[in-house]
Short mmCIF file of C-alpha atoms in Angstrom, two decimals:
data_model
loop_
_atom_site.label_atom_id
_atom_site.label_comp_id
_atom_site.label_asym_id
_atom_site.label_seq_id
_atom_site.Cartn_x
_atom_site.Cartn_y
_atom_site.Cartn_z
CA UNK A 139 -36.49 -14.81 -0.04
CA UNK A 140 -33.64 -15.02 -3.12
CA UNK A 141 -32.04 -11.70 -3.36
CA UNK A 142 -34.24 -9.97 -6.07
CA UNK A 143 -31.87 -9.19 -9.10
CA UNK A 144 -30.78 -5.31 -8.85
CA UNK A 145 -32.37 -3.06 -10.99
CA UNK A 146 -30.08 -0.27 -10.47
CA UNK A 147 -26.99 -0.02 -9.22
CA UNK A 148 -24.18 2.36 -8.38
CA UNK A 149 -21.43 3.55 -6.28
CA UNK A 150 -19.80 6.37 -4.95
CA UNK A 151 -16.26 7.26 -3.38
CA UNK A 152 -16.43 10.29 -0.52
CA UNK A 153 -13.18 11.62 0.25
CA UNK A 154 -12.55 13.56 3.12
CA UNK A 155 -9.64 16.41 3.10
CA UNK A 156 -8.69 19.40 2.21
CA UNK A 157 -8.94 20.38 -2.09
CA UNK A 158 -9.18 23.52 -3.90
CA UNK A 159 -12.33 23.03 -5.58
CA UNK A 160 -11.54 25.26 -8.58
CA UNK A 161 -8.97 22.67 -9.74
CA UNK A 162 -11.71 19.91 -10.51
CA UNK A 163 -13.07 21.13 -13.66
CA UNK A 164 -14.20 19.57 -16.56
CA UNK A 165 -11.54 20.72 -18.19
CA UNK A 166 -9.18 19.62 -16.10
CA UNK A 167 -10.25 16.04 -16.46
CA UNK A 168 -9.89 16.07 -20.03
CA UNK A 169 -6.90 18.13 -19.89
CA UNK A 170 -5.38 14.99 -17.43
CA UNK A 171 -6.85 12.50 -19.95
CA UNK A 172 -8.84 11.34 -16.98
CA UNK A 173 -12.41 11.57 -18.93
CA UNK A 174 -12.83 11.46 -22.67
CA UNK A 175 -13.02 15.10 -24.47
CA UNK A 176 -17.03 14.58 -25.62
CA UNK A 177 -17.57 13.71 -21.73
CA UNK A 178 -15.66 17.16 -21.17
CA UNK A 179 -17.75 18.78 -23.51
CA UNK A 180 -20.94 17.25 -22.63
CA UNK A 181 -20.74 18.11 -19.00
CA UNK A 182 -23.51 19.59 -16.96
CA UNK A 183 -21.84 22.08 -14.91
CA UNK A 184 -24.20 23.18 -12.09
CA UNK A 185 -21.76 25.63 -9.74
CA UNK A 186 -18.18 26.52 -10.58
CA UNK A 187 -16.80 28.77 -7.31
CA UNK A 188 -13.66 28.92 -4.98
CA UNK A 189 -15.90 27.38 -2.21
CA UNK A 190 -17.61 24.38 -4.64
CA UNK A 191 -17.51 22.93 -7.57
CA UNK A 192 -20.48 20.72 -9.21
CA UNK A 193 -20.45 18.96 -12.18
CA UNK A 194 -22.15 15.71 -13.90
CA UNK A 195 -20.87 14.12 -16.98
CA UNK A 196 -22.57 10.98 -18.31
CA UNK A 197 -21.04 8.45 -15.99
CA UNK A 198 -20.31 10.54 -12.98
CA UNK A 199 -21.39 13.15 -10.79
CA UNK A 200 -18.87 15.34 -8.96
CA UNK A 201 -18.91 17.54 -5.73
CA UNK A 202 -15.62 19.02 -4.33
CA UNK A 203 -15.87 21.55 -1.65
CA UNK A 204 -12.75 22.65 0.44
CA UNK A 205 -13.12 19.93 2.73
CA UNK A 206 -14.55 17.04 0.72
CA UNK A 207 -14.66 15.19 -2.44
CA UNK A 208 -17.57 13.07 -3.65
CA UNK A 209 -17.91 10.71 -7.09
CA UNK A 210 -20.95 9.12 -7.45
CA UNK A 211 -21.83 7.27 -10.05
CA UNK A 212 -24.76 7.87 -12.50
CA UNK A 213 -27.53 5.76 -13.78
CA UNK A 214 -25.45 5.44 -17.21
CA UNK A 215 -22.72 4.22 -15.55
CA UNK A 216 -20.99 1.00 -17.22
CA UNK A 217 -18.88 -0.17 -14.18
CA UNK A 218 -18.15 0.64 -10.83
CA UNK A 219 -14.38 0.94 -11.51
CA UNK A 220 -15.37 4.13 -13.87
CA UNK A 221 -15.63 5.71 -10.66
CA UNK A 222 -12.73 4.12 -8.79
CA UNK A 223 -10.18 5.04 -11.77
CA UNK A 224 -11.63 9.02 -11.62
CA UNK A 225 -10.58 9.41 -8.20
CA UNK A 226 -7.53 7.47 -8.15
CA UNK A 227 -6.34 9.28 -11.21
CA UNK A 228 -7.32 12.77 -9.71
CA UNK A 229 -5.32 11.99 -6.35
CA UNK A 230 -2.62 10.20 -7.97
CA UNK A 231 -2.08 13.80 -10.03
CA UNK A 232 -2.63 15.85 -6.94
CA UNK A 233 -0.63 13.49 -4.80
CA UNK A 234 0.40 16.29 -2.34
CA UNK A 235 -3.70 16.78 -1.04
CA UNK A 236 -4.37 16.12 2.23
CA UNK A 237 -7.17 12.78 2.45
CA UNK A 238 -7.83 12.44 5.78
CA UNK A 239 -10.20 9.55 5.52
CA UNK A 240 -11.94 7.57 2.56
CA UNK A 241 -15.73 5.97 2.13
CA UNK A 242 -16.42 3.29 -0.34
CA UNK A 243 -19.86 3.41 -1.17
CA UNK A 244 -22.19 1.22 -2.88
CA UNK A 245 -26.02 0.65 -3.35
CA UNK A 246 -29.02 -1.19 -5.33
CA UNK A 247 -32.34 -0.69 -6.05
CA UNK A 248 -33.92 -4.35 -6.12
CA UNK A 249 -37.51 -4.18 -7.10
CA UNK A 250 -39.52 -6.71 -5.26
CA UNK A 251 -42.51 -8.64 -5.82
CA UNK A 252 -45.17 -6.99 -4.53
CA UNK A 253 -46.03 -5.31 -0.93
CA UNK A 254 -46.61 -8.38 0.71
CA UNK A 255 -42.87 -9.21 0.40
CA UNK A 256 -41.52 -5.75 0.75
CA UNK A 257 -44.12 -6.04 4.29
CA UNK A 258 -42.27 -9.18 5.22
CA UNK A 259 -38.98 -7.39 4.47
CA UNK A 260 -39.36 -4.33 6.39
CA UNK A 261 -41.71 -6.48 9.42
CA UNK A 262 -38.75 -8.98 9.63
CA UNK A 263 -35.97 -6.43 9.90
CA UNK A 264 -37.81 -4.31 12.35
CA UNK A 265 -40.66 -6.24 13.83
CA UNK A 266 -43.66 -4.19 14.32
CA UNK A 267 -44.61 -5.22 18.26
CA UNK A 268 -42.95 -2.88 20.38
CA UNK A 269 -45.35 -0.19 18.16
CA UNK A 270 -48.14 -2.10 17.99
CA UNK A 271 -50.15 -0.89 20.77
CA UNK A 272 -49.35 2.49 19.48
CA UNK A 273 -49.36 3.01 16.07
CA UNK A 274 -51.63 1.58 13.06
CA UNK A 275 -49.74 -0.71 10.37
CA UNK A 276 -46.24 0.72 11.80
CA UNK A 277 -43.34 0.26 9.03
CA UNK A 278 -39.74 0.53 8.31
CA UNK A 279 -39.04 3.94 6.69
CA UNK A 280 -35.40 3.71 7.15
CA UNK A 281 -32.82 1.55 9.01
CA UNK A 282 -29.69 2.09 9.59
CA UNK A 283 -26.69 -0.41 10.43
CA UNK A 284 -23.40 -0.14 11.99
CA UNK A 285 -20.82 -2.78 12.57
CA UNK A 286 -17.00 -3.10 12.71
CA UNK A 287 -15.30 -4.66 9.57
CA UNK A 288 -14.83 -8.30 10.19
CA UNK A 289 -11.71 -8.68 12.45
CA UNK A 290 -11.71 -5.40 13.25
CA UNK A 291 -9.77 -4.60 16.10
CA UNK A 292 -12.07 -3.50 19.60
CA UNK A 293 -11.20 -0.11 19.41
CA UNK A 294 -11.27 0.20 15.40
CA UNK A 295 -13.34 3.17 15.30
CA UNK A 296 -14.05 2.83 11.62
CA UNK A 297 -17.66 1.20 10.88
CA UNK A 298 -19.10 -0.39 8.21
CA UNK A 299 -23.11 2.00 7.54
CA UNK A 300 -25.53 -0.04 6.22
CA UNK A 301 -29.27 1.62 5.16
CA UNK A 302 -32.33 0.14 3.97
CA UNK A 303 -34.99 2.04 2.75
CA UNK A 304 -37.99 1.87 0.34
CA UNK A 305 -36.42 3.12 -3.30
CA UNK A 306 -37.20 6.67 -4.31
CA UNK A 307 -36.41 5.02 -8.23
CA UNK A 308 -38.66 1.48 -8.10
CA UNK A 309 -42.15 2.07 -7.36
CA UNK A 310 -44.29 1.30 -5.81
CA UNK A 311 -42.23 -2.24 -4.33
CA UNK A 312 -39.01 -1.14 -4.62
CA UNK A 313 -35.97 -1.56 -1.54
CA UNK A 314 -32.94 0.28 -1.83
CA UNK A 315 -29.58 -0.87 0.02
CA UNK A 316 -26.37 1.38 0.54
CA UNK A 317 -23.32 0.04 1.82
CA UNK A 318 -20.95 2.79 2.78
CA UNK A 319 -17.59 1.41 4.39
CA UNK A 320 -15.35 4.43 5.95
CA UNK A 321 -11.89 4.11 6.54
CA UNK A 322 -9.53 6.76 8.62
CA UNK A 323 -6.38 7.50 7.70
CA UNK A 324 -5.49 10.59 8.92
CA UNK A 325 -6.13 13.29 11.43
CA UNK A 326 -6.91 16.55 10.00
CA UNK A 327 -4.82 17.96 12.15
CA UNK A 328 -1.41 15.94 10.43
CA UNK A 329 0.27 18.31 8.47
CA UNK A 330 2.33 15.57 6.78
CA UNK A 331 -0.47 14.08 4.97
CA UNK A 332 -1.04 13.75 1.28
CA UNK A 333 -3.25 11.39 -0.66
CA UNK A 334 -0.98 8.13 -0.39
CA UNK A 335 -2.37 6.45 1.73
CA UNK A 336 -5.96 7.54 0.30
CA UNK A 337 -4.71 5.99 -2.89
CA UNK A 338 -3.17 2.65 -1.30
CA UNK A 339 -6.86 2.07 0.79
CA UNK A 340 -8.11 2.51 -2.04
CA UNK A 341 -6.56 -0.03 -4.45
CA UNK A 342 -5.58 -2.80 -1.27
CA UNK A 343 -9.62 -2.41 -0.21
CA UNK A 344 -11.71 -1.79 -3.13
CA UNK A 345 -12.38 -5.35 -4.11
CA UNK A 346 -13.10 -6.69 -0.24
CA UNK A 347 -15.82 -3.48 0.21
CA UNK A 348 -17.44 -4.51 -3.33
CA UNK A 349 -17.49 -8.17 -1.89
CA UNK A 350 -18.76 -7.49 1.46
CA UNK A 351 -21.64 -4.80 0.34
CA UNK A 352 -22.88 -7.83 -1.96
CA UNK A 353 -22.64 -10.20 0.76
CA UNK A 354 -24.51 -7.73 3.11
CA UNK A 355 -27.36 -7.40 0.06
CA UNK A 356 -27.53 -11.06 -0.08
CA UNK A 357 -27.79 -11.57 3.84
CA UNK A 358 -30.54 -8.75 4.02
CA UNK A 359 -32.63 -10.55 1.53
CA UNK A 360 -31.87 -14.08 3.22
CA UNK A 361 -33.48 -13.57 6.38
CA UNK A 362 -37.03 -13.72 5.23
CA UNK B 361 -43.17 53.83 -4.66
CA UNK B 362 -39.22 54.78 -5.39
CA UNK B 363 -37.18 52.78 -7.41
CA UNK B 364 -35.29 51.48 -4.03
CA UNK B 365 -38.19 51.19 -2.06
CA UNK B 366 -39.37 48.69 -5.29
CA UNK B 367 -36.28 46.99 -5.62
CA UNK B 368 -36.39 46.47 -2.25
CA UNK B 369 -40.30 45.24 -2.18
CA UNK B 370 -38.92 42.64 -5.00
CA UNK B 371 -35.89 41.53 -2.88
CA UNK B 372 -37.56 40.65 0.10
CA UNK B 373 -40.03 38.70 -2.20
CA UNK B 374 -36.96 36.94 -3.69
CA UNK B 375 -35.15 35.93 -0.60
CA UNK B 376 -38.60 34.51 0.81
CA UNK B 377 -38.75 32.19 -2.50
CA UNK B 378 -35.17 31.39 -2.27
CA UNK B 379 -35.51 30.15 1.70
CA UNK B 380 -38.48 28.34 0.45
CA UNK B 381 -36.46 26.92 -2.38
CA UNK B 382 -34.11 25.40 -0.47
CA UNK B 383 -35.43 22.62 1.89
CA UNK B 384 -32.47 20.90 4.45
CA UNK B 385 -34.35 17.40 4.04
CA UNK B 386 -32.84 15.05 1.78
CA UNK B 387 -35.31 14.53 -1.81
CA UNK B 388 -34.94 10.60 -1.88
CA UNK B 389 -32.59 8.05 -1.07
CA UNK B 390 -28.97 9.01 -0.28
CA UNK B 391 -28.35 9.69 -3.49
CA UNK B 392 -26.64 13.27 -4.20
CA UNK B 393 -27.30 14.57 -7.34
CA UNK B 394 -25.27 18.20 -6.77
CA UNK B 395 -25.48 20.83 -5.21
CA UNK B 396 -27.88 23.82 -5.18
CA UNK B 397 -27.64 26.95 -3.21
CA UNK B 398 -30.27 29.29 -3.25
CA UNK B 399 -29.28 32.97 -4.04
CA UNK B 400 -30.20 35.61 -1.85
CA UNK B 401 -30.10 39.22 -3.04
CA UNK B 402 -29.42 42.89 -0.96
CA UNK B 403 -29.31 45.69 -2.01
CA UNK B 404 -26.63 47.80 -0.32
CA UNK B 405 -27.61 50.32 1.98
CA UNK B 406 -30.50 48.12 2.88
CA UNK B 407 -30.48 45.66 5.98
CA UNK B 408 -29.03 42.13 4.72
CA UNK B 409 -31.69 39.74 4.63
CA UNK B 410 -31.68 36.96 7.65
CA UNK B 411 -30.06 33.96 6.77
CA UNK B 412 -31.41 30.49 6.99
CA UNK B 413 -30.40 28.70 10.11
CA UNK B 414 -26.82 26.98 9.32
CA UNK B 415 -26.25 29.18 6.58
CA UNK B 416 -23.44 30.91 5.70
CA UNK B 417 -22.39 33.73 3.55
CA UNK B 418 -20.19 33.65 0.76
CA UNK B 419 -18.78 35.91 -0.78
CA UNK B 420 -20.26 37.85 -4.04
CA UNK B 421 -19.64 36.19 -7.09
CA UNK B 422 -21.41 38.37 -9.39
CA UNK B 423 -20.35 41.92 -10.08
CA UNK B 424 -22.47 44.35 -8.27
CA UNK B 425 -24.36 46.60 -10.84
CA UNK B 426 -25.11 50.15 -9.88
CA UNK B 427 -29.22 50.68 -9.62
CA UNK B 428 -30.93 53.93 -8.91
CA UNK B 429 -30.71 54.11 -5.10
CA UNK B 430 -27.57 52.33 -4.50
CA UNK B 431 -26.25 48.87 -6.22
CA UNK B 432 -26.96 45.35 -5.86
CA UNK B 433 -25.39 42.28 -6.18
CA UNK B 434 -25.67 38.81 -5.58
CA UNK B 435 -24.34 36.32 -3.16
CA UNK B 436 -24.33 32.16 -2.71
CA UNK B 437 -25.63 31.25 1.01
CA UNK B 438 -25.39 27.98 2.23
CA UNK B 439 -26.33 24.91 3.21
CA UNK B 440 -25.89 23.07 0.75
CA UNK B 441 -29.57 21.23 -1.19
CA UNK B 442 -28.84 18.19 -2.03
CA UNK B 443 -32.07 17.43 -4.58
CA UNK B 444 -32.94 14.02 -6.22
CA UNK B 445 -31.26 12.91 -9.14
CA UNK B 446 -33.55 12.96 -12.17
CA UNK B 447 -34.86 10.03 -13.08
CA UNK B 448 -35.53 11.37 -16.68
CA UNK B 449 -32.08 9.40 -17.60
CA UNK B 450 -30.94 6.52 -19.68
CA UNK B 451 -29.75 3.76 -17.19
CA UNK B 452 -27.53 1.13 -17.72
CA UNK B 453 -28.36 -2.14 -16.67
CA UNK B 454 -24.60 -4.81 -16.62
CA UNK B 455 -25.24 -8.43 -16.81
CA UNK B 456 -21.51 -9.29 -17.42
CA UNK B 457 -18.54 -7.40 -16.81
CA UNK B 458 -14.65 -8.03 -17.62
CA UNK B 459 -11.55 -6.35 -16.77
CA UNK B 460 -9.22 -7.01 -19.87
CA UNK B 461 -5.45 -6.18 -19.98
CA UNK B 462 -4.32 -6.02 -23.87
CA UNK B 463 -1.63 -8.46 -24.30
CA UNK B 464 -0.82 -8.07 -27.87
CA UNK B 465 -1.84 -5.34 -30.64
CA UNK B 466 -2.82 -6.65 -34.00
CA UNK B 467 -4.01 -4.31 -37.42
CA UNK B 468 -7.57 -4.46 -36.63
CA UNK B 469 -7.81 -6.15 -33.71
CA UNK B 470 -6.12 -7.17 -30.11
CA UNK B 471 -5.88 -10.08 -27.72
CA UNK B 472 -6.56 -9.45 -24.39
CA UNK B 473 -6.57 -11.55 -21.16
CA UNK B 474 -10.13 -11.28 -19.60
CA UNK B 475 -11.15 -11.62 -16.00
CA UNK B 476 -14.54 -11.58 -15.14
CA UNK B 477 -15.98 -9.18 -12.62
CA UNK B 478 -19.39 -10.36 -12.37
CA UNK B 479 -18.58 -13.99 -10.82
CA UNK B 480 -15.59 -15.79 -9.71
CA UNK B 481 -14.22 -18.05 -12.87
CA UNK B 482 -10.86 -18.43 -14.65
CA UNK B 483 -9.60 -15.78 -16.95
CA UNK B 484 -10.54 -16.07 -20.79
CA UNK B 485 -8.21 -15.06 -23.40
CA UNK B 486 -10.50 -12.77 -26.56
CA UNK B 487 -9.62 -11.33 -29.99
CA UNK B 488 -11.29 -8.15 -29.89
CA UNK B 489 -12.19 -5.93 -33.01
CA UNK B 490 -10.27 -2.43 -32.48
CA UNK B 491 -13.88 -1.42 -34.89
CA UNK B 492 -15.50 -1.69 -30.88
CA UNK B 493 -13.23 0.38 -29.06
CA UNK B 494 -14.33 4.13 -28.60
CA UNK B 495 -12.52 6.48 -30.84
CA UNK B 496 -11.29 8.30 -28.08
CA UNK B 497 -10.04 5.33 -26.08
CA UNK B 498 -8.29 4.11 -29.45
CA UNK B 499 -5.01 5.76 -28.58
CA UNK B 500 -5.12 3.94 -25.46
CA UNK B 501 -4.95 0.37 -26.89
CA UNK B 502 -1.44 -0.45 -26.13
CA UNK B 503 0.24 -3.40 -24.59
CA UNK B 504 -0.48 -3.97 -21.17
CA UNK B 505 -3.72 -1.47 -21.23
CA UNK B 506 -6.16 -2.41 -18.35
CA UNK B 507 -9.92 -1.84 -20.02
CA UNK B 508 -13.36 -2.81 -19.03
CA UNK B 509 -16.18 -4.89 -20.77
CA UNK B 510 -19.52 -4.51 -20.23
CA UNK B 511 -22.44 -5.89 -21.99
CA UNK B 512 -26.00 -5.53 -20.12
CA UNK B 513 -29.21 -3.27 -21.30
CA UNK B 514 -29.49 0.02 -22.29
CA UNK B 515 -33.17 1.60 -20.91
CA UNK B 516 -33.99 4.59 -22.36
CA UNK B 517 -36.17 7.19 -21.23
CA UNK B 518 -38.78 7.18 -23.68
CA UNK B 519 -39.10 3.14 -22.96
CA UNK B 520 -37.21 1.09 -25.31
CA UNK B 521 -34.52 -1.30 -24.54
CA UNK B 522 -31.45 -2.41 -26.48
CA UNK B 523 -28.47 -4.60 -25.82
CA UNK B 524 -25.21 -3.17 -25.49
CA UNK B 525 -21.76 -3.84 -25.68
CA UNK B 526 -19.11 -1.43 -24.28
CA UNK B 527 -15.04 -0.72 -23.68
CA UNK B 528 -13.85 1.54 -21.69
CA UNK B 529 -9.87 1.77 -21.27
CA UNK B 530 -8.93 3.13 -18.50
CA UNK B 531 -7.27 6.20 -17.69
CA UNK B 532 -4.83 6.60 -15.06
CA UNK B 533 -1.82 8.44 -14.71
CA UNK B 534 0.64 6.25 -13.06
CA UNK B 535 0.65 2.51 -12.46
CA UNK B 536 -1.18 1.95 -9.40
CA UNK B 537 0.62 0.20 -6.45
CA UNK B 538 -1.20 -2.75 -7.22
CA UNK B 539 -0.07 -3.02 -10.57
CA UNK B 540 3.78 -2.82 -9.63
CA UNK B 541 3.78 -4.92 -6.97
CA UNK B 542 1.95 -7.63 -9.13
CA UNK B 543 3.98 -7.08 -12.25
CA UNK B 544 7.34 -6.91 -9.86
CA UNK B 545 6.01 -10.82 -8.49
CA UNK B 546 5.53 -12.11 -12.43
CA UNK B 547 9.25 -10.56 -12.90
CA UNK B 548 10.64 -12.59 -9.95
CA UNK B 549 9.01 -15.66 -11.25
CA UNK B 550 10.70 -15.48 -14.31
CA UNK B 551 13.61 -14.37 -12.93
CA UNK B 552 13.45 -18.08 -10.92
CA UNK B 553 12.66 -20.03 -14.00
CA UNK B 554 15.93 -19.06 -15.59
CA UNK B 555 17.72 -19.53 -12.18
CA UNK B 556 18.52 -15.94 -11.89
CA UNK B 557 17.50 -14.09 -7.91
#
């Protein structure tokens, strides 16, 4: 099969570490120059509290509780470095928060022919046999991948999560793919931490993670 | 029925909606939208309400108004809901996307060295009309500005479809790493071509 064209796409950056939430307002984005002052004033502000803070403007959608930080980016979103540049720029100003470790993220939606070939997909990633004699029609609802970075070291701990799943947004033949590639940097427990090295993995790995989750796509839709 | 004994009758009425309310299973794919606590309410002098399994009490947010029988307030509980993001959204579709770096500022316009970020290829050199650039990003155009082009389909939610053309400049506070080390490497090439370091 040739890798159906994406219908949707997006990313996401999860952050791991210790924020105030209250901080990462609106506001405070347009107040850093960081988002545009009609984004600021067009935001959807769900919770604003000491323990969380949730907010979506039009290109982003943003979740900070005390001990993590999550960017994700929206269905109007032009580019995946939108999302890249908001976190770099809100670490890079609060350089002295503790990041402890750092997930690129990104997924599709492909929308495929027709349930024959989503069938193949699903049959040929997880064959049906060993449920055969048990279960009628048994299908892939949702796999999940782990591997090691490519020369990883034996004892990297750090994985590479890979899911497949039928899309929630492309009905009724739709396959969605998320690539989420974690990186430690830190113990929690490392006082001397700040966001540094958050912001160096960031801009030394970003390109290689964008590469590999498209390579992964395209080696998902290759095997049948 | 007393005022607190009704108030009460309501609250435990409320609190069985908000536990309802708040499902632990993800809505779709692992896509967050935000997040979503359900509220549960007490009245004081009454027995808190159980709390869902995992949950975990906040603190009141809300000032506590006085009723007749005592005073109530509210208060966040946790988990956390994650729920689907709506698909009731314009989406943005790229076919093509640049990063640009603005090498020289004209009147109307500005040259700017393009590499693409779609496929592998050599960098382009464009005239761009400063008419395209978001007002708000206009006071970023300045030499050496990093920016992104995008041109793919706009879907909207109502059904139609148009073609679209957007700049971004970017907004970051500092040079990145990347940038200095890269910008330090041209400086030491020049610095060899007129035999100095």
């Amino acid at each position: 099969m040739t890798e159906p064209v994406s219908e949707q796409h997006g990313n996401a950056l999860l952050l791991e570490g210790s924020f105030n939430p209250k901080i990462f307002q609106p506001a405070w984005l347009a107040a850093q120059s960081l988002i545009r002052e009609a984004e600021f004033e067009s935001a959807d502000i769900q919770i604003l509290h000491e323990e969380v803070v949730a907010f979506t403007i039009d290109w982003a959608r943003l979740e900070v509780r005390r001990d993590q930080l999550t960017v994700l980016s929206t269905p109007k979103s032009e580019t995946p470095e939108q999302v890249r540049d908001l976190v770099l720029g809100m670490i890079q100003i609060l350089d002295h928060t503790p990041v402890y470790s750092v997930a690129l993220q990104f997924f599709a939606h492909y929308a495929l022919k027709d349930q024959a070939e989503r069938d193949k997909l699903g049959w040929t990633l997880v064959p049906p046999d060993p449920f055969k004699d048990n279960l009628q029609r048994p299908g892939m609802r949702t796999l999940k991948v782990l591997g090691r970075r490519p020369g990883a070291a034996e004892d990297d701990e750090d994985r590479v999560a890979v899911v497949i799943e039928p899309s929630a947004r492309i009905r009724p033949n739709g396959v969605y793919v998320n690539v989420s590639d974690h990186y430690s940097l830190a113990e929690p427990s490392d006082s001397n931490v700040g966001a540094e090295p958050a912001i160096g993995c960031i801009e030394e790995r970003w390109k290689d993670s964008m590469h590999r989750a498209r390579n992964i796509a395209t080696g998902i839709f290759s095997v049948t | 029925m007393s005022p607190a004994a009704e108030l009460a009758d309501i609250l435990a009425q409320d609190n069985a909606t908000a536990h309802q309310a708040s499902p632990l299973e993800r809505a779709g794919n692992d896509e967050v939208a935000f997040l979503v606590r359900p509220r549960v309410r007490y009245l004081a002098g009454f027995p808190l309400p159980d709390l869902p399994d995992g949950a975990e009490d906040l603190e009141t947010i809300e000032p506590v108004e006085p009723v007749e029988g005592g005073s109530w307030g509210r208060r966040f509980v946790s988990p956390a809901v994650w729920t689907m993001a709506s698909p009731s959204t314009d989406t943005f579709r790229a076919l093509q996307r640049w990063e640009g770096v603005v090498l020289e500022c004209r009147d109307e316009s500005f040259l700017a060295r393009l590499t693409d970020l779609t496929e592998e290829g050599p960098t382009e050199e464009v005239e761009l009309s400063l008419s395209d650039v978001p007002r708000e990003d206009l006071d970023l155009v300045e030499l050496g500005a990093v920016f992104y082009w995008s041109i793919g389909y706009r879907d909207e939610v109502g059904g139609g479809r148009s073609r679209s053309s957007t700049l971004r400049f970017r907004r970051l506070p500092l040079w990145s790493k990347q940038e200095l080390e890269a910008a330090a490497e041209r400086a030491a090439g020049i610095a060899r071509v007129f035999g100095e370091g």
